[in-house]
């Protein structure tokens, strides 16, 4: 299945909401692909994420039900917006069989979107900091704290591997299509959208 996908058109097409692969918990990765195929898959996922473009991609989003995701955020946004969202560059990384737990009680509510739910964004209230426990692509155990926007990416991608989409956790009254987001809410404090849309 993975070999066939890698032999097909690149970037690999992204699976969208409504497909069962996005709704079933993915299987833990335990060497099912072998090292070479895993490396090829990771490279294909990296290309797919960049082309989309997105800041994370989970294997189920290309139809593969394994607990593997890639993350990378160049955070190329205006400095004042980056500061407001605590969004700073996140180097490329692979997370395998990830779990996260909240660190502290602080929460952060911001708009986020998903390559598998194209055209829309909604606010998700999430723990501001999380402890990620996973393996890297070499099978080495990793324990690392993430804060700000990077913590949001870690949670969003890990949630994918459990069959959860961000909309499951979103404040649904905040839902906006990309055009409305750009013209009305983008770049403004979340309180503006909160009072305008009533969430
Ligand atoms: Zn997503």
CSV table of C-alpha atoms and ligand atoms in Angstrom, one decimal:
chain,number,residue,atom,x,y,z
A,1,UNK,CA,0.0,0.0,0.0
A,2,UNK,CA,2.7,2.5,1.0
A,3,UNK,CA,5.0,1.4,-1.9
A,4,UNK,CA,2.2,1.8,-4.4
A,5,UNK,CA,1.4,5.3,-3.0
A,6,UNK,CA,5.1,6.3,-3.3
A,7,UNK,CA,5.2,5.0,-6.9
A,8,UNK,CA,2.2,7.1,-7.8
A,9,UNK,CA,1.8,10.9,-8.5
A,10,UNK,CA,3.7,13.2,-6.2
A,11,UNK,CA,2.9,15.1,-4.1
A,12,UNK,CA,0.6,12.4,-2.7
A,13,UNK,CA,-3.0,13.6,-2.8
A,14,UNK,CA,-4.4,14.6,0.7
A,15,UNK,CA,-7.4,12.7,2.0
A,16,UNK,CA,-10.3,15.0,3.1
A,17,UNK,CA,-12.8,14.8,5.9
A,18,UNK,CA,-15.4,12.1,5.4
A,19,UNK,CA,-12.9,9.4,4.6
A,20,UNK,CA,-12.8,6.7,7.4
A,21,UNK,CA,-9.0,6.7,7.5
A,22,UNK,CA,-9.2,10.1,9.2
A,23,UNK,CA,-11.6,8.7,11.8
A,24,UNK,CA,-10.0,5.5,12.9
A,25,UNK,CA,-7.1,5.4,15.4
A,26,UNK,CA,-4.0,4.8,13.4
A,27,UNK,CA,-1.9,1.7,14.3
A,28,UNK,CA,1.3,2.2,16.3
A,29,UNK,CA,4.3,2.0,14.1
A,30,UNK,CA,6.5,-1.0,15.0
A,31,UNK,CA,8.8,-1.4,12.0
A,32,UNK,CA,6.0,-2.5,9.6
A,33,UNK,CA,7.6,-0.6,6.6
A,34,UNK,CA,11.3,-1.4,7.1
A,35,UNK,CA,13.9,1.4,7.2
A,36,UNK,CA,14.1,2.2,3.5
A,37,UNK,CA,10.4,2.4,2.9
A,38,UNK,CA,9.9,4.5,6.1
A,39,UNK,CA,12.6,7.0,4.9
A,40,UNK,CA,10.9,7.2,1.5
A,41,UNK,CA,7.5,7.7,3.1
A,42,UNK,CA,8.9,10.5,5.4
A,43,UNK,CA,10.4,12.3,2.4
A,44,UNK,CA,7.1,12.0,0.5
A,45,UNK,CA,5.2,13.4,3.5
A,46,UNK,CA,7.7,16.3,3.8
A,47,UNK,CA,7.2,17.1,0.1
A,48,UNK,CA,3.4,16.8,0.5
A,49,UNK,CA,3.4,19.1,3.5
A,50,UNK,CA,5.5,21.7,1.8
A,51,UNK,CA,3.5,21.7,-1.4
A,52,UNK,CA,0.1,22.0,0.4
A,53,UNK,CA,1.5,24.2,2.1
A,54,UNK,CA,1.0,23.2,5.7
A,55,UNK,CA,2.9,23.0,9.0
A,56,UNK,CA,2.2,19.4,9.8
A,57,UNK,CA,1.0,16.2,8.1
A,58,UNK,CA,-0.2,13.0,9.6
A,59,UNK,CA,0.1,9.7,7.7
A,60,UNK,CA,-3.7,9.1,7.7
A,61,UNK,CA,-4.0,12.3,5.7
A,62,UNK,CA,-2.4,10.5,2.8
A,63,UNK,CA,-4.4,7.4,3.5
A,64,UNK,CA,-1.8,5.5,5.6
A,65,UNK,CA,-3.2,4.3,9.0
A,66,UNK,CA,0.1,4.4,10.9
A,67,UNK,CA,1.1,6.6,13.8
A,68,UNK,CA,3.6,8.8,11.9
A,69,UNK,CA,3.5,12.5,11.4
A,70,UNK,CA,5.8,15.2,10.1
A,71,UNK,CA,6.0,18.8,11.5
A,72,UNK,CA,7.7,21.9,10.3
A,73,UNK,CA,6.8,25.6,10.7
A,74,UNK,CA,8.9,28.3,9.0
A,75,UNK,CA,6.6,30.8,10.8
A,76,UNK,CA,6.8,33.3,8.0
A,77,UNK,CA,4.3,35.7,9.3
A,78,UNK,CA,4.6,39.4,10.4
A,79,UNK,CA,6.5,39.7,13.7
A,80,UNK,CA,3.7,41.3,15.7
A,81,UNK,CA,1.4,38.4,14.7
A,82,UNK,CA,4.1,35.9,15.5
A,83,UNK,CA,4.4,37.4,19.0
A,84,UNK,CA,0.6,37.4,19.5
A,85,UNK,CA,0.3,33.8,18.6
A,86,UNK,CA,3.6,32.7,20.2
A,87,UNK,CA,4.5,31.3,16.8
A,88,UNK,CA,8.1,30.8,16.1
A,89,UNK,CA,10.0,28.5,13.7
A,90,UNK,CA,9.8,24.8,14.3
A,91,UNK,CA,12.5,22.7,12.6
A,92,UNK,CA,11.4,19.7,10.6
A,93,UNK,CA,10.8,16.7,12.7
A,94,UNK,CA,9.2,13.3,12.5
A,95,UNK,CA,7.0,12.0,15.4
A,96,UNK,CA,6.2,8.3,15.7
A,97,UNK,CA,3.6,6.9,18.2
A,98,UNK,CA,3.2,10.3,19.9
A,99,UNK,CA,1.3,11.1,23.1
A,100,UNK,CA,1.0,14.5,24.7
A,101,UNK,CA,0.0,15.7,28.1
A,102,UNK,CA,-0.8,19.3,29.2
A,103,UNK,CA,1.9,21.2,31.1
A,104,UNK,CA,0.4,23.6,33.6
A,105,UNK,CA,-3.1,25.0,33.2
A,106,UNK,CA,-2.6,27.9,30.8
A,107,UNK,CA,-4.7,27.6,27.6
A,108,UNK,CA,-4.6,29.3,24.2
A,109,UNK,CA,-7.5,29.9,21.8
A,110,UNK,CA,-6.6,30.6,18.2
A,111,UNK,CA,-7.9,29.9,14.7
A,112,UNK,CA,-6.5,26.9,13.1
A,113,UNK,CA,-7.1,25.0,9.9
A,114,UNK,CA,-6.5,21.5,8.5
A,115,UNK,CA,-5.3,20.3,5.1
A,116,UNK,CA,-8.0,17.6,5.3
A,117,UNK,CA,-10.8,20.2,5.9
A,118,UNK,CA,-9.9,22.7,3.1
A,119,UNK,CA,-11.4,26.1,2.9
A,120,UNK,CA,-12.3,26.6,6.6
A,121,UNK,CA,-10.8,27.6,9.9
A,122,UNK,CA,-12.1,27.5,13.5
A,123,UNK,CA,-10.9,28.4,16.9
A,124,UNK,CA,-9.6,25.6,19.1
A,125,UNK,CA,-9.0,26.2,22.8
A,126,UNK,CA,-5.9,24.1,23.7
A,127,UNK,CA,-3.3,23.7,26.4
A,128,UNK,CA,-0.7,26.3,25.8
A,129,UNK,CA,2.2,23.9,26.6
A,130,UNK,CA,2.4,20.2,26.3
A,131,UNK,CA,4.9,17.4,27.0
A,132,UNK,CA,5.3,15.3,23.9
A,133,UNK,CA,6.4,11.7,24.3
A,134,UNK,CA,7.2,9.8,21.1
A,135,UNK,CA,9.8,8.1,19.0
A,136,UNK,CA,11.8,9.8,16.2
A,137,UNK,CA,12.3,8.3,12.8
A,138,UNK,CA,15.3,6.3,14.1
A,139,UNK,CA,13.2,4.7,16.9
A,140,UNK,CA,14.8,6.9,19.6
A,141,UNK,CA,12.6,7.9,22.5
A,142,UNK,CA,11.9,11.6,22.7
A,143,UNK,CA,10.4,13.6,25.6
A,144,UNK,CA,10.2,17.3,24.9
A,145,UNK,CA,8.1,20.2,26.0
A,146,UNK,CA,6.5,22.4,23.3
A,147,UNK,CA,5.0,25.9,23.9
A,148,UNK,CA,2.9,28.3,21.9
A,149,UNK,CA,2.1,27.6,18.3
A,150,UNK,CA,4.4,24.6,18.2
A,151,UNK,CA,2.4,23.0,21.0
A,152,UNK,CA,-0.7,23.6,18.8
A,153,UNK,CA,0.9,21.8,15.9
A,154,UNK,CA,2.0,18.9,18.1
A,155,UNK,CA,-1.5,18.5,19.4
A,156,UNK,CA,-3.3,18.8,16.1
A,157,UNK,CA,-1.1,16.2,14.4
A,158,UNK,CA,-1.1,13.8,17.4
A,159,UNK,CA,-4.9,14.1,17.4
A,160,UNK,CA,-5.0,13.0,13.8
A,161,UNK,CA,-3.3,9.8,14.7
A,162,UNK,CA,-6.1,9.1,17.2
A,163,UNK,CA,-8.9,9.7,14.6
A,164,UNK,CA,-9.7,13.2,15.9
A,165,UNK,CA,-10.0,16.2,13.6
A,166,UNK,CA,-9.6,19.8,15.0
A,167,UNK,CA,-13.3,20.4,14.3
A,168,UNK,CA,-14.1,17.9,17.1
A,169,UNK,CA,-12.5,20.3,19.6
A,170,UNK,CA,-13.4,23.6,17.9
A,171,UNK,CA,-15.7,26.3,19.1
A,172,UNK,CA,-18.1,25.6,16.3
A,173,UNK,CA,-19.6,29.1,16.2
A,174,UNK,CA,-16.2,30.4,15.3
A,175,UNK,CA,-16.2,28.5,12.0
A,176,UNK,CA,-15.3,30.7,9.1
A,177,UNK,CA,-14.4,30.1,5.5
A,178,UNK,CA,-11.0,31.3,4.3
A,179,UNK,CA,-12.4,34.3,2.5
A,180,UNK,CA,-14.3,35.6,5.6
A,181,UNK,CA,-11.3,34.9,7.7
A,182,UNK,CA,-9.0,36.9,5.5
A,183,UNK,CA,-11.4,39.9,5.2
A,184,UNK,CA,-12.8,39.9,8.8
A,185,UNK,CA,-10.8,38.1,11.4
A,186,UNK,CA,-7.3,37.4,10.1
A,187,UNK,CA,-4.6,39.2,12.1
A,188,UNK,CA,-7.0,40.6,14.7
A,189,UNK,CA,-7.1,39.6,18.3
A,190,UNK,CA,-9.3,36.6,18.8
A,191,UNK,CA,-11.6,38.7,21.0
A,192,UNK,CA,-12.8,40.5,17.9
A,193,UNK,CA,-14.1,37.3,16.2
A,194,UNK,CA,-15.4,36.1,19.6
A,195,UNK,CA,-17.7,39.1,20.0
A,196,UNK,CA,-18.6,39.2,16.2
A,197,UNK,CA,-19.5,35.6,15.9
A,198,UNK,CA,-20.7,34.9,19.5
A,199,UNK,CA,-18.4,32.1,20.7
B,1,LIG,ZN1,-5.0,18.5,10.1
